[in-house]
Amino acid sequence: MNGILDGPQTVAVTRGDGIESVHRVAWCVVDDSGRVIEGAGTLDVPVFLRSAAKPFIAAAIVASGAARRFGFDGREIAVMTGSHNGESFHIAAVQSMLDKIGLSEDALRCGPHLPYDDASAQSMLQAGQRPRAIHNNCSGKHAGILAFAAMLGAPIESYLDRNNPAQEEILSFCARVCGVDRSRLTLGVDGCGIPVFAVPLPAGATAFARLATLNNLNDADAQAMRIVRDAMIAYPEYVGGTGEFDTALMRAAGGTVVAKSGAEGVHGMAAIARGAGALLKTIDGNGRAVPPAAMDLARRAKLVYSASLDNLDAFAKPQVRNRGGRVVGRIESLPATDATPYDLLESQARALLDGESDLIANAANIAALAYDEIPDINWAGFYFMGEDGTLVLGPFGGKPACTRLAPGRGVCGAAAARGETLVVDDVRAFADHIACDSASRSEIVVPLFGDGHVRGVLDIDSPSVGRFNETDRRGIEALARAFSEAAYG
Ligand code: SME
């Protein structure tokens, strides 16, 4: 059984001077080989991509030859990737696709809902019209899958089923571009009726990275991804619509990013200039946290030139209005993990150490302080140098750990041998990492010096990839220095 998704980044909903609610976010940025560049949260728990998978579903359709066979143009390919607003130009594009396939609107079977676009919804209601399946935000994707099924000669009436040949091929394509085995996809059914899949965030982000760079793909898949990527960039209004976040972000980024939202708080970005892919998910599934979280991620991870984000404040910090239209609060991403008050922590450490010379007592208090006060960590403690260079477990906070680390082994041994701090962003990518707690994903190890010799290490583990930045390094080094001064003079 898989663990439960969690993430440390916080999007706050404010009211007046206070915070009223918070949404937590898990996210990661990867390269096109699937290597995690940075991230936070449980990155090994499958996440349903929902509509964020549409660029890859569209690419599977293009790769099959169906888009060429039915003569779909760039706008029609873009609307296949879209969660569209139901504006008249979206409806016209989907109708044109159906006409080209020779099918009627009845074939869509994606269930009706009113256009997301308020003006379009109002004018339908005023004209006494009821929403139809073509107004469903997914109707472009459905028209595309119908084209795929028609080209394959697969049954049209069962085109929503997981074992329809068109759906089978779409799932295989998606698994391939995510870099996972098809059998590893967790499957379900989407709101519109098609099969959906879940993969861990880094796998989904890998598909976005490959959409950005077109590398690590076979030739046919790369060609299809290029066509889809370029259609989304050329026609961003077909991916969302007037006032929609993805459309606005792609326009502002001027062709350097492809963005796609999914239901339940999912958002993917293909950062073309950066050569990376990003995927985030709000833990509670609330979509209102997505634009602030994605804007913050785009800025922090330099997915987009930050100047191009300057006019998107309405998405970075959306206003909360009351029924009278008055602005009463806003939604904003809070600084992720930089917030540890290391200055304060160092003073607390020095106060605890003051006048006490017992090594065990001091180590126990510093480990407890670090474990208690530094957010998003699962282990903090000491290893002390034994006579033969073995590191022996000292006081700590967290789960029971390995008692002895052989000389030079593990992150701890390497830091001790080099006499310098080691920050490991992804412990799975550090060949000699010794896993005491399988939840650990990143680690910092700071050597303790006495009389110019390494006497041990202060080791801190986090369940988040890339948890320790430069601020953390400096702050944790200051804690280690305070301890060493008390212990070794
Ligand atoms: N991961 C460490 C071993 C110690 S535990 O993290 C508590 C290492 O690789 O040295």
JSON list of C-alpha atoms and ligand atoms in Angstrom, two decimals, residues 379 383 401 405 409-413 432-434 436 443 459 461, ligand 1:
[
{"chain": "A", "resi": 379, "resn": "TRP", "atom": "CA", "xyz": [15.88, 12.82, 12.07]},
{"chain": "A", "resi": 383, "resn": "TYR", "atom": "CA", "xyz": [27.51, 10.48, 15.48]},
{"chain": "A", "resi": 401, "resn": "ALA", "atom": "CA", "xyz": [19.09, 4.64, 13.64]},
{"chain": "A", "resi": 405, "resn": "LEU", "atom": "CA", "xyz": [28.87, 3.67, 10.42]},
{"chain": "A", "resi": 409, "resn": "ARG", "atom": "CA", "xyz": [30.96, 5.17, 4.73]},
{"chain": "A", "resi": 410, "resn": "GLY", "atom": "CA", "xyz": [27.65, 6.90, 4.11]},
{"chain": "A", "resi": 411, "resn": "VAL", "atom": "CA", "xyz": [27.04, 10.61, 3.86]},
{"chain": "A", "resi": 412, "resn": "CYS", "atom": "CA", "xyz": [28.20, 10.93, 7.47]},
{"chain": "A", "resi": 413, "resn": "GLY", "atom": "CA", "xyz": [31.48, 9.12, 6.83]},
{"chain": "A", "resi": 432, "resn": "ASP", "atom": "CA", "xyz": [26.90, 5.45, -0.69]},
{"chain": "A", "resi": 433, "resn": "HIS", "atom": "CA", "xyz": [23.96, 6.78, 1.30]},
{"chain": "A", "resi": 434, "resn": "ILE", "atom": "CA", "xyz": [23.10, 4.56, 4.28]},
{"chain": "A", "resi": 436, "resn": "CYS", "atom": "CA", "xyz": [18.44, 4.20, 8.43]},
{"chain": "A", "resi": 443, "resn": "GLU", "atom": "CA", "xyz": [20.31, 15.04, 4.20]},
{"chain": "A", "resi": 459, "resn": "ASP", "atom": "CA", "xyz": [23.34, 14.76, 10.86]},
{"chain": "A", "resi": 461, "resn": "ASP", "atom": "CA", "xyz": [17.50, 14.11, 7.48]},
{"chain": "B", "resi": 1, "resn": "SME", "atom": "N1", "xyz": [22.13, 8.48, 6.14]},
{"chain": "B", "resi": 1, "resn": "SME", "atom": "C1", "xyz": [23.32, 8.47, 6.92]},
{"chain": "B", "resi": 1, "resn": "SME", "atom": "C2", "xyz": [23.27, 7.44, 8.01]},
{"chain": "B", "resi": 1, "resn": "SME", "atom": "C3", "xyz": [22.76, 7.95, 9.29]},
{"chain": "B", "resi": 1, "resn": "SME", "atom": "S1", "xyz": [21.10, 8.18, 9.33]},
{"chain": "B", "resi": 1, "resn": "SME", "atom": "O1", "xyz": [20.69, 9.15, 8.30]},
{"chain": "B", "resi": 1, "resn": "SME", "atom": "C4", "xyz": [20.53, 8.63, 10.79]},
{"chain": "B", "resi": 1, "resn": "SME", "atom": "C5", "xyz": [24.52, 8.24, 5.99]},
{"chain": "B", "resi": 1, "resn": "SME", "atom": "O2", "xyz": [24.35, 7.90, 4.83]},
{"chain": "B", "resi": 1, "resn": "SME", "atom": "O3", "xyz": [25.62, 8.41, 6.48]}
]
